[in-house]
Short mmCIF file of C-alpha atoms in Angstrom, two decimals:
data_model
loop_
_atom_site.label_atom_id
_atom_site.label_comp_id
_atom_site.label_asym_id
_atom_site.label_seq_id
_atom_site.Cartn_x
_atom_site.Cartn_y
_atom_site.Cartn_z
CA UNK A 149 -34.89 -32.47 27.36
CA UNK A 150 -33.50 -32.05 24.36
CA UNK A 151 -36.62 -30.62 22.75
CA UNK A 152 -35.24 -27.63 24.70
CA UNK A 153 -31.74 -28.25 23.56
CA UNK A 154 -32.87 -27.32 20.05
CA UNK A 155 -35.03 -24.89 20.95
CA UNK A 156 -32.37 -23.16 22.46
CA UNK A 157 -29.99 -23.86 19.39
CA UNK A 158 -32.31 -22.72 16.98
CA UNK A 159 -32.72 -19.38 18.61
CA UNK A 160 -29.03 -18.54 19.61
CA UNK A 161 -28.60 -15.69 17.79
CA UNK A 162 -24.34 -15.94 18.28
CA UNK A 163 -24.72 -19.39 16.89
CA UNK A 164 -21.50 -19.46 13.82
CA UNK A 165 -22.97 -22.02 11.92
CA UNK A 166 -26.81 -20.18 11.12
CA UNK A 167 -25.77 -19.04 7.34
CA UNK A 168 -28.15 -16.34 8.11
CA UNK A 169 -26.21 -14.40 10.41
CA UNK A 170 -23.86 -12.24 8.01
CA UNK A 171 -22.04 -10.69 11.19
CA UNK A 172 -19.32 -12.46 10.59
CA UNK A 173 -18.04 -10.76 7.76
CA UNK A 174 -14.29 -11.80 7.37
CA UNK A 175 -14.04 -7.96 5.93
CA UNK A 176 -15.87 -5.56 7.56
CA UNK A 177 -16.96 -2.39 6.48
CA UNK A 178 -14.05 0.29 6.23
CA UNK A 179 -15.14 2.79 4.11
CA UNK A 180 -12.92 1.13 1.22
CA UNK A 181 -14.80 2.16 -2.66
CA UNK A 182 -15.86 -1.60 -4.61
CA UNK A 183 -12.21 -1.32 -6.35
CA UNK A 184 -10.07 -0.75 -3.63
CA UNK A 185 -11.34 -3.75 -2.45
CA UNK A 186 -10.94 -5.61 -5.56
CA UNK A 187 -7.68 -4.62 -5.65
CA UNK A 188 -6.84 -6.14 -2.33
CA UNK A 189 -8.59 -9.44 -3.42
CA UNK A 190 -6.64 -9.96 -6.12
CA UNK A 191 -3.87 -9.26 -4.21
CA UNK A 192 -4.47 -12.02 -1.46
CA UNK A 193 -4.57 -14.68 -4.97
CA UNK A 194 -1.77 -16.80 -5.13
CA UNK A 195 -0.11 -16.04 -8.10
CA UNK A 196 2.07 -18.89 -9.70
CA UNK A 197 -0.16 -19.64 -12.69
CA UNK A 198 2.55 -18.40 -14.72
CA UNK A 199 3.56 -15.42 -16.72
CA UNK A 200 0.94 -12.74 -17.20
CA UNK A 201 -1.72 -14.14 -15.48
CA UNK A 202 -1.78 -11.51 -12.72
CA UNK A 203 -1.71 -8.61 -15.39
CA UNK A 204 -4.34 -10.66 -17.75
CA UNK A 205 -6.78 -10.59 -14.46
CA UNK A 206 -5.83 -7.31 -13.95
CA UNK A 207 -7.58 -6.02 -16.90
CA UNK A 208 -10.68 -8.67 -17.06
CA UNK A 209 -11.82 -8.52 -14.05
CA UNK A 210 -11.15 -4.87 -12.43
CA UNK A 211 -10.75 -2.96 -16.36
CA UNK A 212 -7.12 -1.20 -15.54
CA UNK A 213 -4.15 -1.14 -17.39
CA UNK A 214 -1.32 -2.67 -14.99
CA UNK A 215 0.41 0.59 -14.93
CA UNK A 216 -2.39 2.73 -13.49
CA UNK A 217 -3.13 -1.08 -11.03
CA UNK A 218 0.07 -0.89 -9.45
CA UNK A 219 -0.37 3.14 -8.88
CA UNK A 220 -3.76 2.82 -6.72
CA UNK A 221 -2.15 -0.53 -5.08
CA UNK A 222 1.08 1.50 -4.09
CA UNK A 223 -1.61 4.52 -2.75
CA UNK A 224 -4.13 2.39 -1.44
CA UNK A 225 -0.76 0.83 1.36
CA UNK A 226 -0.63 4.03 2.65
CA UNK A 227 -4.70 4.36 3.33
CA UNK A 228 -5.25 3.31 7.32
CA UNK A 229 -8.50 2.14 5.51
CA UNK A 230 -7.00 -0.57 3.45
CA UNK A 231 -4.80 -1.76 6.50
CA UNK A 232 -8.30 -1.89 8.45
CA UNK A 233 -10.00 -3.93 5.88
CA UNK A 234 -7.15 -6.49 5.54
CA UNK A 235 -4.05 -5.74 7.57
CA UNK A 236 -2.72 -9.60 7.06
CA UNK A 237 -2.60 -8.20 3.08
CA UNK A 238 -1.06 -4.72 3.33
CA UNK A 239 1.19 -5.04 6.08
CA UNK A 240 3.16 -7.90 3.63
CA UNK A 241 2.82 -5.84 0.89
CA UNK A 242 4.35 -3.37 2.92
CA UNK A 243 6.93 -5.36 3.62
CA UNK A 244 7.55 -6.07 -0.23
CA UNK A 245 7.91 -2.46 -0.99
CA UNK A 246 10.05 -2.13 1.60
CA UNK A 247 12.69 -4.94 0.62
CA UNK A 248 12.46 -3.85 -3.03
CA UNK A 249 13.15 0.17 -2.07
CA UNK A 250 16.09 -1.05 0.15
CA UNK A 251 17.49 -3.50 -3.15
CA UNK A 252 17.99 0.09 -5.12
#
């Protein structure tokens, strides 16, 4: 009997654990270019390295000044794209944005 258990296991194709089965992409596919992801995975970091680090990563790893960084981050909020791909990420930087344009 449990020569058919494992048969069965090892053919369940809606088994979680087979490392093989790349269905369950946390992300899926939105239509989002390479960088606008990038941007939204170095936006789900945690940040409190210290001074600079976020604008020092910024340029190594995606090539952008921070000014023109924050510009596609502030456009890329407002794409129904980037709140497919990762709504847990843009709807609190949303919120952020918000709270900061309410301070002026």
């Amino acid at each position: 009997m449990t020569d058919a258990k494992n048969a069965k296991d090892a053919t369940d194709p809606a088994d979680p654990s087979d490392p093989a089965d790349s269905s369950g992409d946390a992300f899926p596919d939105t239509g989002l270019s390479e960088r606008d992801r990038a941007i939204l995975a170095l936006e789900r970091r945690d940040w409190v390295t210290g001074p600079g680090a976020k604008e020092r990563a910024v340029r190594e790893q995606l090539g952008l000044v921070p000014v023109r960084y924050y510009q596609l981050l502030n456009a890329l909020l407002d794409d129904p794209r980037a709140l497919a791909h990762d709504p847990v990420t843009v709807n609190r930087l949303r919120r952020v944005r918000e709270s900061r344009r309410k301070e002026r």
